[in-house]
Amino acid sequence: MEALTPFLTEAFLHDGWAAAILNAALIVIFGRLMHASLSIGRRSGAIPFLIVFSVAVMGGSLLHLLTQYPAGSGLIGASGGGSGLFAAWVLIQEGRGGQILSKRFLVVFLFFAAVNLALWLMGPSLIGVRMSWQAHLGGFLAGALMFQFYRARRRVL
């Protein structure tokens, strides 16, 4: 379990206030929608929210590690979690039938990937910020998968 700790705790560190505020805004906006989607009656969506967010952070960390190993840069920030909550929002917008392999979801994912790759290439020169496209894409996919799991489970209950 100790070996997995850095995959989650990196979300509590940020490289400046701008990144922290942006990530907090994404988490609040998309997190509220996901929480509401998974709340049923008196059953709160708080635990599923925390699990989806945590899995998305760890998914982003894992993809970053896999693409940067063995001598790559470290990772800090919660943008993988925010990306996972964004993916959940995309699925919520499709309604109950929203699926990860739907055309709309895949189009949004490809657009999201293209924007992230462009920001990764141009970010340092345009805005002076380095970012991990791997954390964003890994978080997006992991968050979507975990949200689908909880949404399917809620239908059964």
GROMACS .gro file of C-alpha atoms in nm:
model
  157
    1MET     CA    1   0.000   0.000   0.000
    2GLU     CA    2   0.287   0.239   0.074
    3ALA     CA    3   0.408   0.208  -0.285
    4LEU     CA    4   0.072   0.346  -0.406
    5THR     CA    5   0.071   0.648  -0.174
    6PRO     CA    6   0.262   0.881  -0.411
    7PHE     CA    7   0.012   0.805  -0.689
    8LEU     CA    8  -0.257   0.979  -0.485
    9THR     CA    9  -0.079   1.227  -0.260
   10GLU     CA   10   0.074   1.413  -0.554
   11ALA     CA   11  -0.271   1.565  -0.601
   12PHE     CA   12  -0.222   1.771  -0.284
   13LEU     CA   13   0.085   1.950  -0.424
   14HIS     CA   14   0.085   2.221  -0.690
   15ASP     CA   15   0.340   2.434  -0.869
   16GLY     CA   16   0.190   2.771  -0.785
   17TRP     CA   17  -0.146   2.921  -0.703
   18ALA     CA   18  -0.271   2.939  -1.062
   19ALA     CA   19  -0.258   2.561  -1.105
   20ALA     CA   20  -0.414   2.502  -0.762
   21ILE     CA   21  -0.702   2.743  -0.829
   22LEU     CA   22  -0.769   2.605  -1.177
   23ASN     CA   23  -0.774   2.247  -1.050
   24ALA     CA   24  -0.996   2.342  -0.755
   25ALA     CA   25  -1.242   2.511  -0.991
   26LEU     CA   26  -1.257   2.204  -1.217
   27ILE     CA   27  -1.307   1.975  -0.919
   28VAL     CA   28  -1.587   2.190  -0.774
   29ILE     CA   29  -1.771   2.238  -1.106
   30PHE     CA   30  -1.756   1.883  -1.238
   31GLY     CA   31  -1.751   1.722  -0.894
   32ARG     CA   32  -2.085   1.877  -0.796
   33LEU     CA   33  -2.247   1.741  -1.110
   34MET     CA   34  -2.102   1.394  -1.062
   35HIS     CA   35  -2.196   1.389  -0.693
   36ALA     CA   36  -2.555   1.486  -0.776
   37SER     CA   37  -2.571   1.221  -1.048
   38LEU     CA   38  -2.468   0.947  -0.804
   39SER     CA   39  -2.680   1.065  -0.510
   40ILE     CA   40  -3.007   0.878  -0.475
   41GLY     CA   41  -3.258   0.978  -0.208
   42ARG     CA   42  -3.075   0.976   0.122
   43ARG     CA   43  -2.776   0.797  -0.028
   44SER     CA   44  -2.501   1.049  -0.079
   45GLY     CA   45  -2.268   1.035  -0.375
   46ALA     CA   46  -1.977   1.153  -0.155
   47ILE     CA   47  -1.800   0.818  -0.131
   48PRO     CA   48  -1.835   0.742  -0.505
   49PHE     CA   49  -1.715   1.098  -0.578
   50LEU     CA   50  -1.402   1.049  -0.368
   51ILE     CA   51  -1.335   0.710  -0.522
   52VAL     CA   52  -1.383   0.831  -0.882
   53PHE     CA   53  -1.160   1.132  -0.812
   54SER     CA   54  -0.892   0.919  -0.643
   55VAL     CA   55  -0.893   0.658  -0.919
   56ALA     CA   56  -0.865   0.934  -1.180
   57VAL     CA   57  -0.566   1.089  -0.997
   58MET     CA   58  -0.398   0.748  -0.976
   59GLY     CA   59  -0.477   0.670  -1.341
   60GLY     CA   60  -0.312   0.995  -1.446
   61SER     CA   61  -0.013   0.924  -1.223
   62LEU     CA   62   0.022   0.574  -1.364
   63LEU     CA   63   0.014   0.685  -1.728
   64HIS     CA   64   0.265   0.961  -1.649
   65LEU     CA   65   0.494   0.708  -1.482
   66LEU     CA   66   0.464   0.457  -1.766
   67THR     CA   67   0.556   0.715  -2.029
   68GLN     CA   68   0.833   0.881  -1.825
   69TYR     CA   69   1.003   0.573  -1.678
   70PRO     CA   70   1.283   0.538  -1.580
   71ALA     CA   71   1.435   0.886  -1.591
   72GLY     CA   72   1.133   1.106  -1.644
   73SER     CA   73   1.009   1.402  -1.449
   74GLY     CA   74   0.797   1.379  -1.136
   75LEU     CA   75   0.432   1.473  -1.121
   76ILE     CA   76   0.240   1.709  -0.897
   77GLY     CA   77  -0.114   1.842  -0.917
   78ALA     CA   78  -0.474   1.728  -0.917
   79SER     CA   79  -0.544   1.775  -1.286
   80GLY     CA   80  -0.576   1.399  -1.344
   81GLY     CA   81  -0.863   1.398  -1.094
   82GLY     CA   82  -1.023   1.704  -1.252
   83SER     CA   83  -0.993   1.539  -1.593
   84GLY     CA   84  -1.165   1.228  -1.459
   85LEU     CA   85  -1.452   1.437  -1.323
   86PHE     CA   86  -1.478   1.610  -1.662
   87ALA     CA   87  -1.507   1.267  -1.827
   88ALA     CA   88  -1.786   1.179  -1.582
   89TRP     CA   89  -1.964   1.501  -1.679
   90VAL     CA   90  -1.941   1.406  -2.048
   91LEU     CA   91  -2.107   1.073  -1.968
   92ILE     CA   92  -2.373   1.248  -1.757
   93GLN     CA   93  -2.455   1.475  -2.054
   94GLU     CA   94  -2.534   1.168  -2.264
   95GLY     CA   95  -2.798   1.059  -2.015
   96ARG     CA   96  -2.841   0.714  -1.867
   97GLY     CA   97  -2.738   0.547  -2.191
   98GLY     CA   98  -2.402   0.726  -2.209
   99GLN     CA   99  -2.121   0.481  -2.274
  100ILE     CA  100  -1.744   0.515  -2.296
  101LEU     CA  101  -1.740   0.371  -2.647
  102SER     CA  102  -2.014   0.599  -2.776
  103LYS     CA  103  -1.932   0.823  -3.070
  104ARG     CA  104  -1.987   1.143  -2.871
  105PHE     CA  105  -1.764   1.035  -2.584
  106LEU     CA  106  -1.486   0.928  -2.821
  107VAL     CA  107  -1.507   1.257  -3.013
  108VAL     CA  108  -1.480   1.454  -2.686
  109PHE     CA  109  -1.187   1.236  -2.577
  110LEU     CA  110  -1.002   1.290  -2.907
  111PHE     CA  111  -1.062   1.667  -2.888
  112PHE     CA  112  -0.947   1.666  -2.524
  113ALA     CA  113  -0.635   1.470  -2.623
  114ALA     CA  114  -0.556   1.707  -2.911
  115VAL     CA  115  -0.590   2.015  -2.688
  116ASN     CA  116  -0.369   1.856  -2.424
  117LEU     CA  117  -0.101   1.764  -2.675
  118ALA     CA  118  -0.108   2.116  -2.818
  119LEU     CA  119  -0.077   2.269  -2.471
  120TRP     CA  120   0.205   2.029  -2.388
  121LEU     CA  121   0.394   2.138  -2.700
  122MET     CA  122   0.320   2.511  -2.681
  123GLY     CA  123   0.253   2.564  -2.310
  124PRO     CA  124   0.609   2.633  -2.198
  125SER     CA  125   0.667   2.899  -2.463
  126LEU     CA  126   0.318   3.056  -2.458
  127ILE     CA  127   0.224   3.059  -2.093
  128GLY     CA  128   0.542   2.945  -1.921
  129VAL     CA  129   0.384   2.630  -1.778
  130ARG     CA  130   0.483   2.267  -1.818
  131MET     CA  131   0.201   2.019  -1.801
  132SER     CA  132   0.157   1.644  -1.812
  133TRP     CA  133  -0.071   1.542  -2.098
  134GLN     CA  134  -0.033   1.189  -1.963
  135ALA     CA  135  -0.190   1.282  -1.629
  136HIS     CA  136  -0.483   1.447  -1.805
  137LEU     CA  137  -0.551   1.161  -2.046
  138GLY     CA  138  -0.491   0.888  -1.787
  139GLY     CA  139  -0.718   1.068  -1.540
  140PHE     CA  140  -0.986   1.119  -1.805
  141LEU     CA  141  -0.997   0.749  -1.895
  142ALA     CA  142  -0.968   0.617  -1.539
  143GLY     CA  143  -1.236   0.858  -1.415
  144ALA     CA  144  -1.472   0.761  -1.696
  145LEU     CA  145  -1.429   0.390  -1.625
  146MET     CA  146  -1.483   0.432  -1.251
  147PHE     CA  147  -1.786   0.657  -1.302
  148GLN     CA  148  -1.939   0.400  -1.541
  149PHE     CA  149  -1.884   0.133  -1.277
  150TYR     CA  150  -2.068   0.334  -1.010
  151ARG     CA  151  -2.346   0.443  -1.241
  152ALA     CA  152  -2.412   0.084  -1.350
  153ARG     CA  153  -2.402  -0.027  -0.988
  154ARG     CA  154  -2.654   0.241  -0.884
  155ARG     CA  155  -2.900   0.119  -1.150
  156VAL     CA  156  -2.886  -0.230  -1.001
  157LEU     CA  157  -2.943  -0.116  -0.641
   0.00000   0.00000   0.00000
